[in-house]
Coordinates of N, CA and C in Angstrom, one line a residue:
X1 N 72.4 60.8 212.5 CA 73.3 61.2 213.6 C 73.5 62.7 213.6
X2 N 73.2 63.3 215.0 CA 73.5 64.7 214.9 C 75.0 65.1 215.1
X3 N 76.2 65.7 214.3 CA 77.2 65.6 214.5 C 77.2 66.9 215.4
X4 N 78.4 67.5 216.2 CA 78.8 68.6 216.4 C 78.6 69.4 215.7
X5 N 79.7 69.3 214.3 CA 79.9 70.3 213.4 C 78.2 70.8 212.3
X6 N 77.2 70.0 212.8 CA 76.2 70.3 212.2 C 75.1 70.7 213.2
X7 N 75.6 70.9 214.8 CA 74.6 71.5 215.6 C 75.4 72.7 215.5
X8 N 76.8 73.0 215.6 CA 76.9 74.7 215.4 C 77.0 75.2 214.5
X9 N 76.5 74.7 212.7 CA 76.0 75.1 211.7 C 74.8 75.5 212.3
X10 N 73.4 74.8 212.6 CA 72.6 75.4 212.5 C 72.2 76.1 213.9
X11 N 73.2 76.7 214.9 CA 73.5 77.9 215.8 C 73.8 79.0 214.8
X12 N 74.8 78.7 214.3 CA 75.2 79.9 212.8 C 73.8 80.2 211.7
X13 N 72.5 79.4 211.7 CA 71.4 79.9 211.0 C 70.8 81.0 212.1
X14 N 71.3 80.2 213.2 CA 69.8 81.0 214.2 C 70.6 82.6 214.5
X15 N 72.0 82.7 214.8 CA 72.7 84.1 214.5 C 72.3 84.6 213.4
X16 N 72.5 84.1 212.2 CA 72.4 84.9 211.0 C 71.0 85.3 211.4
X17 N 69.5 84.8 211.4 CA 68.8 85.2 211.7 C 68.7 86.7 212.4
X18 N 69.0 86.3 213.7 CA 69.3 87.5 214.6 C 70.0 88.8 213.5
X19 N 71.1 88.7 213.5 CA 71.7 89.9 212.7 C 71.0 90.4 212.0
X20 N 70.3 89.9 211.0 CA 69.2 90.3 209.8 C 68.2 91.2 211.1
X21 N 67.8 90.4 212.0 CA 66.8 91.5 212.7 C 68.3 93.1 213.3
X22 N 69.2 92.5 213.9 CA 70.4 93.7 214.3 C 70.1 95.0 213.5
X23 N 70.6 94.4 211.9 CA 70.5 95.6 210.5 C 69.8 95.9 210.8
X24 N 68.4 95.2 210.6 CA 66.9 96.6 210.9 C 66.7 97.3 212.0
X25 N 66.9 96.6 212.8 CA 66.9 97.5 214.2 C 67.8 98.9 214.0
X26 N 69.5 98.3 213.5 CA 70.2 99.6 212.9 C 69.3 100.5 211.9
X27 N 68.9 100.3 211.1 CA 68.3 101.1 209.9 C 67.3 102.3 210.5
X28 N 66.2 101.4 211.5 CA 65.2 102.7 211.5 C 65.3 103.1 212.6
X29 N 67.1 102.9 213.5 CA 67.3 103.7 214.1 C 67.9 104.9 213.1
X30 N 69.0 104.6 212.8 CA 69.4 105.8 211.1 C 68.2 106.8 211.0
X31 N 67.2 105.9 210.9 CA 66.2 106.6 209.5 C 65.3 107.6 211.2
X32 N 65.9 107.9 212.0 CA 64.9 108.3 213.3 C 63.5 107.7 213.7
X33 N 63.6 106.5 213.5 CA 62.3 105.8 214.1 C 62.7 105.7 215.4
X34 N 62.1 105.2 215.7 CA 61.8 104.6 217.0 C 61.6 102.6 217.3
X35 N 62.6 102.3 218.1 CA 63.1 101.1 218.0 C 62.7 101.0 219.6
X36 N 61.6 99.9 220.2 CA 61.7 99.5 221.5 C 62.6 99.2 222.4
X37 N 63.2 100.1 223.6 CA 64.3 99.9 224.0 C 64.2 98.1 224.0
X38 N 63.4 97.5 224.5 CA 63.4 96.2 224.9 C 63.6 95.3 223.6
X39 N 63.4 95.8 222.4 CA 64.0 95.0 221.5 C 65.5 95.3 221.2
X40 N 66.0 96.4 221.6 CA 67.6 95.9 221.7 C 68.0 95.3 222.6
X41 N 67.0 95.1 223.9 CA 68.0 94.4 225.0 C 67.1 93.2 224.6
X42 N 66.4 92.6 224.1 CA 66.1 92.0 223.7 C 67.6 91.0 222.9
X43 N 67.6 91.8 222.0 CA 69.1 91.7 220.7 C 70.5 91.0 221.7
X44 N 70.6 91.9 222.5 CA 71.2 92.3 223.1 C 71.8 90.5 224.0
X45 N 70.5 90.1 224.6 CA 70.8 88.6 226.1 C 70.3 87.8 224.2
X46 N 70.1 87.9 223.2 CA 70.3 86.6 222.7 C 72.1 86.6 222.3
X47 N 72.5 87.8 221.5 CA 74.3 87.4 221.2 C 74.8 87.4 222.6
X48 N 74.4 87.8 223.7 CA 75.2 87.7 224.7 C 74.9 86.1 225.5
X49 N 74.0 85.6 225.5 CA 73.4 84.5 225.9 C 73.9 82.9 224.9
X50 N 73.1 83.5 223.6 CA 73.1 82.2 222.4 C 74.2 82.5 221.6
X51 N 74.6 83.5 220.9 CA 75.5 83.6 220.3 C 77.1 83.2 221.2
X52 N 77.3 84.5 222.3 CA 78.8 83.8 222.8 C 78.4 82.9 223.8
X53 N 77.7 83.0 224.8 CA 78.1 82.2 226.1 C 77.6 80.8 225.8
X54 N 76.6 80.1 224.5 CA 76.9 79.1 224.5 C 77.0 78.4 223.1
X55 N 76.9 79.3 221.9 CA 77.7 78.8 220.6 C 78.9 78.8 221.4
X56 N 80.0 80.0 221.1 CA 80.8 80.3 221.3 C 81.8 79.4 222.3
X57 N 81.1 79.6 223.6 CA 81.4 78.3 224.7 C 81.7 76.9 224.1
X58 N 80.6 76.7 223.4 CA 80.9 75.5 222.9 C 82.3 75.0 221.9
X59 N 82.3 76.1 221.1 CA 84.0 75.7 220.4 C 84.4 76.2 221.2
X60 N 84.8 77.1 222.1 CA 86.1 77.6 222.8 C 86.5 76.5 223.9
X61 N 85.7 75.8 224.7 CA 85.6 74.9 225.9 C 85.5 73.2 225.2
X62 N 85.3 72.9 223.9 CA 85.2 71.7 223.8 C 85.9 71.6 222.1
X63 N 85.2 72.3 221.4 CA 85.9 71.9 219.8 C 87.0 72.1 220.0
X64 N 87.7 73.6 220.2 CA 88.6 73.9 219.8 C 90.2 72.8 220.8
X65 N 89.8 72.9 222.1 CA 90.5 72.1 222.3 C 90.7 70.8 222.0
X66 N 89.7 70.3 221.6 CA 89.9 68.7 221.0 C 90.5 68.6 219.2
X67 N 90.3 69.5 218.8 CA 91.5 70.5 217.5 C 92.6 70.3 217.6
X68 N 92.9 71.0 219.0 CA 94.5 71.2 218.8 C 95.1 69.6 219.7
X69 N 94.4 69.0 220.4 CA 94.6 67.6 220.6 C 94.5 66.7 219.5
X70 N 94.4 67.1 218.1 CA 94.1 66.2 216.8 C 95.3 66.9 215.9
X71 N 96.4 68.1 216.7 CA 97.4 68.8 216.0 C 96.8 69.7 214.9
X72 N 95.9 70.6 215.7 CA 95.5 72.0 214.9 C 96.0 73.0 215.7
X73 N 96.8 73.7 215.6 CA 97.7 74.3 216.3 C 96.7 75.6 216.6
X74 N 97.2 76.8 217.8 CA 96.0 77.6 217.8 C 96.6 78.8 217.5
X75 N 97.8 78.8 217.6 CA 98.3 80.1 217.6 C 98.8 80.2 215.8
X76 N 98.3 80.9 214.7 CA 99.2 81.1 213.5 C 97.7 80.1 212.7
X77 N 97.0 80.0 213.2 CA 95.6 78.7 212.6 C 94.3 79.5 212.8
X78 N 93.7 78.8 212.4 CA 91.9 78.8 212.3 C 91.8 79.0 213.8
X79 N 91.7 78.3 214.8 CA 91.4 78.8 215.9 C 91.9 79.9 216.6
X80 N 92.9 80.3 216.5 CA 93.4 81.7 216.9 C 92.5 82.8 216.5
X81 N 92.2 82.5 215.0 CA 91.8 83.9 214.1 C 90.2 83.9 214.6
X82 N 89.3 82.8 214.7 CA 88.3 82.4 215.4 C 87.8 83.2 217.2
X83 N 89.3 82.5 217.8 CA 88.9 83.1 219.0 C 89.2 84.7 219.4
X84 N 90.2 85.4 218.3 CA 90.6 86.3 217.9 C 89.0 87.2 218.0
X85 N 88.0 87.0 216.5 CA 87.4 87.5 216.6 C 86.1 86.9 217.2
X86 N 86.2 86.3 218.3 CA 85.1 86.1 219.5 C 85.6 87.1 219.8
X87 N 86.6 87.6 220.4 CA 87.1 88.6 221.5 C 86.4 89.8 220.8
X88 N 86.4 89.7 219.3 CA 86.1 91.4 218.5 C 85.0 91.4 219.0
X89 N 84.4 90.4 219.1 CA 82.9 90.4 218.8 C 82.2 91.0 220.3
X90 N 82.9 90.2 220.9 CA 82.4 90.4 222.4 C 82.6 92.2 222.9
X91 N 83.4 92.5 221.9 CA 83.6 94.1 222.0 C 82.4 94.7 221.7
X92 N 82.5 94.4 220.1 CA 81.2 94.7 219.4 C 80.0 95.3 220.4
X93 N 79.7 94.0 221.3 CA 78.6 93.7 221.8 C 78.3 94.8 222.9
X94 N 79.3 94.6 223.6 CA 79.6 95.8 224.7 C 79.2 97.4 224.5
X95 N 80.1 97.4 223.1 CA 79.4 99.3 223.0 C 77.6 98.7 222.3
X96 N 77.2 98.0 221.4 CA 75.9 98.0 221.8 C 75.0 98.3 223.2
X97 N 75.7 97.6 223.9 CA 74.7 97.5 225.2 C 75.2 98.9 225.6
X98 N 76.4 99.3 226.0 CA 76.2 101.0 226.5 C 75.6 101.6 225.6
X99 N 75.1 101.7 224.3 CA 74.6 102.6 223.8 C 72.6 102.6 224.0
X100 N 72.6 100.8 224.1 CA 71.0 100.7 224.4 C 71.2 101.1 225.9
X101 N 71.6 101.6 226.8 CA 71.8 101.9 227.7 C 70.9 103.7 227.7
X102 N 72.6 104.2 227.1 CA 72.0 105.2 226.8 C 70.8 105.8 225.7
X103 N 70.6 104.7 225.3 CA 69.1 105.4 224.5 C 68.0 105.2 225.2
X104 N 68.0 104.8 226.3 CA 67.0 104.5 227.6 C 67.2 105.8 227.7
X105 N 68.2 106.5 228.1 CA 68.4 107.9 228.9 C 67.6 109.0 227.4
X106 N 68.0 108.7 226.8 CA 67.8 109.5 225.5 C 68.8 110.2 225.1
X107 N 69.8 109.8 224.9 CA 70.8 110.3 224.6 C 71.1 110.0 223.2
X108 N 71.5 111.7 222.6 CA 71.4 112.0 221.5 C 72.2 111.1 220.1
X109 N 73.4 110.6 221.0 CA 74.3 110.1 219.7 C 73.9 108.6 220.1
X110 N 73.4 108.0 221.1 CA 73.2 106.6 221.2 C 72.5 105.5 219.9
X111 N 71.4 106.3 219.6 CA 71.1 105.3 218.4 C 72.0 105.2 217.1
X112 N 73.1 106.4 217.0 CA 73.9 106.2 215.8 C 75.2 105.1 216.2
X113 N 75.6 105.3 217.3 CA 76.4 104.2 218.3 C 75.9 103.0 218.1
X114 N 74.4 102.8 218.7 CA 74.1 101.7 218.6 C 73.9 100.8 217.1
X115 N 73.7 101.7 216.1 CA 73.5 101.2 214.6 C 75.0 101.1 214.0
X116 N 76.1 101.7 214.6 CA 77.4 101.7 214.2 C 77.6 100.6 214.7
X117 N 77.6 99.9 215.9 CA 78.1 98.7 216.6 C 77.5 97.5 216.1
X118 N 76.4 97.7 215.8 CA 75.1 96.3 215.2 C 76.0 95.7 214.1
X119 N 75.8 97.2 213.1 CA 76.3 97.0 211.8 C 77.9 96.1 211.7
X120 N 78.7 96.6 212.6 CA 80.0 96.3 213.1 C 79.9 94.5 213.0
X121 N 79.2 94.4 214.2 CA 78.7 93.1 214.5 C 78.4 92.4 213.5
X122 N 77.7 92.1 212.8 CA 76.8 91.7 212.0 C 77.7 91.6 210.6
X123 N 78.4 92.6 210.4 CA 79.8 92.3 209.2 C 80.8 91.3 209.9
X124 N 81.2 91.6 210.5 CA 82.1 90.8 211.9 C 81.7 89.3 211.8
X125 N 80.8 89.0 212.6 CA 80.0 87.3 212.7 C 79.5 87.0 211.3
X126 N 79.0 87.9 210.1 CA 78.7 86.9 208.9 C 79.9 86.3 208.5
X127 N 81.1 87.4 208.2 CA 82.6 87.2 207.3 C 83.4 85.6 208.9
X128 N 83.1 86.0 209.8 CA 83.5 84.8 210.8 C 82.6 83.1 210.6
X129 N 81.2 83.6 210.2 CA 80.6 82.3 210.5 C 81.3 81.7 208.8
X130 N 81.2 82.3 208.4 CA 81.5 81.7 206.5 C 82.7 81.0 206.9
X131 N 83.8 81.5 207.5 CA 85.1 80.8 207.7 C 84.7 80.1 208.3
X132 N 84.6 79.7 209.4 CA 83.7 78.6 210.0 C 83.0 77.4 209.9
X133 N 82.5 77.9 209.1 CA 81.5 76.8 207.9 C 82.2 76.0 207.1
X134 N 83.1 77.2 206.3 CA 83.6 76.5 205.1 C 85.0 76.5 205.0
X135 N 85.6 76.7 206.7 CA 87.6 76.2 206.7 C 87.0 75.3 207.7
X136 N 87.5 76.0 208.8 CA 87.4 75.2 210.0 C 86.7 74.0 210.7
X137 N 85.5 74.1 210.2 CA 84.7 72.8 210.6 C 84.7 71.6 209.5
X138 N 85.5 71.9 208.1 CA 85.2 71.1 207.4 C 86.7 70.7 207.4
X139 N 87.7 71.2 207.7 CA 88.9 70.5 208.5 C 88.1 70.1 210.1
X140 N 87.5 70.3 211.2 CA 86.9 69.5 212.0 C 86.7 67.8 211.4
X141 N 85.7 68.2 210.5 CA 85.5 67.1 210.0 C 86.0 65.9 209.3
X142 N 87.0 66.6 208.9 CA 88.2 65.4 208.5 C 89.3 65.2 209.2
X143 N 89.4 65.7 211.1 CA 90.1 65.3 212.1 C 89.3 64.1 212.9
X144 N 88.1 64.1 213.1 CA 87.2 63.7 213.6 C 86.5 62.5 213.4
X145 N 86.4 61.4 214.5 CA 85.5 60.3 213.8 C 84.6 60.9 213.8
X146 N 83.5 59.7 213.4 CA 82.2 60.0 213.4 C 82.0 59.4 215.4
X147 N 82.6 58.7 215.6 CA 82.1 58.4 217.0 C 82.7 60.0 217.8
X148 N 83.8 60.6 217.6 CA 83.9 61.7 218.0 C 83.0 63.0 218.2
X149 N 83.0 63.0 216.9 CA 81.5 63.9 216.7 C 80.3 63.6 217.1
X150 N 80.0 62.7 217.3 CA 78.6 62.3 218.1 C 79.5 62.6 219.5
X151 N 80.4 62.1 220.4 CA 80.2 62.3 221.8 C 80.6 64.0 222.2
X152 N 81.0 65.0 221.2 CA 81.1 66.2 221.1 C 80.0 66.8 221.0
X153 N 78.7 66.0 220.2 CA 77.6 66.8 220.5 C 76.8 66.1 221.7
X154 N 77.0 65.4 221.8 CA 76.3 65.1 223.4 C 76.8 65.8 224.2
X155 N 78.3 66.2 224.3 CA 78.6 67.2 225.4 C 78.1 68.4 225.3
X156 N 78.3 69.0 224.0 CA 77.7 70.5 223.5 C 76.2 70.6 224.8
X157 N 75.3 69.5 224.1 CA 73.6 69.2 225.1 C 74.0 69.9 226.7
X158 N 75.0 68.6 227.1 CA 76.0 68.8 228.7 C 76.0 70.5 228.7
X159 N 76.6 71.1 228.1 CA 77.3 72.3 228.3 C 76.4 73.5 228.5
X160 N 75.6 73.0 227.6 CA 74.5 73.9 227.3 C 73.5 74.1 228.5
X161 N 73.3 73.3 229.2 CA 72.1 72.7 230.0 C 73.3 73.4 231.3
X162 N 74.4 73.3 231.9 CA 75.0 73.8 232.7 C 75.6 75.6 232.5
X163 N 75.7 75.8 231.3 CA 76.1 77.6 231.1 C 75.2 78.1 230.9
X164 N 73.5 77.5 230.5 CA 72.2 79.0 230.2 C 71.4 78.4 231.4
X165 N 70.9 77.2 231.8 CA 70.0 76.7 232.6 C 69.0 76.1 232.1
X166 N 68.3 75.0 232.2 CA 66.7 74.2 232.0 C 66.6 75.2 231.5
X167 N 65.7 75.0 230.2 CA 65.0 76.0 229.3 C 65.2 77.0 228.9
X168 N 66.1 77.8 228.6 CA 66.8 78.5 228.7 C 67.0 78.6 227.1
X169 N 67.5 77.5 226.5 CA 67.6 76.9 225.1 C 66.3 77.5 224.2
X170 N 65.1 77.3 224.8 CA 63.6 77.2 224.5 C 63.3 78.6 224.5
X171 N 63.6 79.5 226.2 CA 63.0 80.5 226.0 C 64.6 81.5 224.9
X172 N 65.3 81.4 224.4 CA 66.1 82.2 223.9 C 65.5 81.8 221.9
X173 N 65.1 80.6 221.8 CA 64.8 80.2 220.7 C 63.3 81.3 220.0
X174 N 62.5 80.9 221.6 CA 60.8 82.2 221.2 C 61.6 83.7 221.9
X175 N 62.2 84.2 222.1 CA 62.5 85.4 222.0 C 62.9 85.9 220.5
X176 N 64.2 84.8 219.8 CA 64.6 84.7 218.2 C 63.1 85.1 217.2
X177 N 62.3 84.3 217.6 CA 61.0 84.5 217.0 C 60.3 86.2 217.4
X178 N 60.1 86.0 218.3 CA 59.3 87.5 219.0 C 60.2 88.6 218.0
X179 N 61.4 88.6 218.3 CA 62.3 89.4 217.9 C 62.3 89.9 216.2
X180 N 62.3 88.4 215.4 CA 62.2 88.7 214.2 C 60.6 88.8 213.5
X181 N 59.8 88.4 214.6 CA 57.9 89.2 213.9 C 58.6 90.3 214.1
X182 N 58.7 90.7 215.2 CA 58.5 92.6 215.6 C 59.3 93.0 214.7
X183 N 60.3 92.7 214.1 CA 61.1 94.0 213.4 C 61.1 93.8 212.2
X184 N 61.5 92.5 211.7 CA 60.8 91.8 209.7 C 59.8 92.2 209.4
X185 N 59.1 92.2 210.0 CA 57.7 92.0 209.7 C 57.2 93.4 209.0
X186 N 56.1 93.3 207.5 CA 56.1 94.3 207.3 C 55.4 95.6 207.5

């Protein structure tokens, strides 16, 4: 059975993924390489796409409220501090993209912006997914039937298919890929 709490675990693999590519992208911006604008915008529609609009979506629009309808309060709890730093994150994300902006233009301080913000990010979402992992979902799990959790991940499917669009899922999964040959790779 695919539970909820085990489809946005392995959302939290496919982030961590990503990030690991974020750092490098930060690094041999640092080191004055040269980083394809298109792989930060690249970077860029997967946390803005896969990471918040439909991880993210997904607890904010369906876990979390079925939480606090199981008496997990939001304010002073795990979900507060959760949707707390979605909000950071979503910040995070923001001076990224003005900075890959301006390193299209070539502006001078944009790659240290944009490796300041990555880095930001990427400490931010690891120290969040860990809580995650190992408070919040594993209290999920002991609020939760098992028939709950199954019709939570069917909706997640629902949700998903209505906030990215048909394939959408697929084509952000081979970008994940593209993303981490081009920049892992040695």
């Amino acid at each position: 059975m695919n539970t909820a709490t085990g489809v946005l675990r392995q959302e939290h693999d496919a982030i961590l993924r990503m990030l690991e590519v974020a750092e490098e992208a930060a690094r041999r911006l640092d080191r004055g390489e040269n980083v394809p604008a298109d792989t930060l915008a690249g970077l860029l529609e997967f946390f803005r796409l896969f990471a918040d609009r439909c991880h993210h979506g997904k607890e904010e629009d369906l876990l979390f409220p079925l939480l606090e309808k199981k008496g997990l309060p939001r304010a002073g709890g795990p979900i507060g501090v959760m949707l707390d730093e979605h909000e950071q994150g979503r910040s995070l994300v923001r001076q990224m993209a003005a900075a890959a902006e301006d390193y299209g233009k070539s502006d001078s301080t944009a790659r240290r912006r944009w490796a300041e913000a990555a880095r930001g990010y990427a400490d931010l979402l690891r120290q969040h997914i860990h809580k995650e992992n190992n408070v919040l979902f594993m209290v999920a799990e002991s609020l939760l039937t098992d028939a709950e959790q199954a019709e939570l991940a069917r909706a997640f499917e629902r949700v998903e298919e209505e906030k990215l669009g048909p394939g959408t899922h697929e084509r952000l999964h081979a970008l994940m890929d593209r993303l981490a040959a081009q920049v892992l790779a040695p």
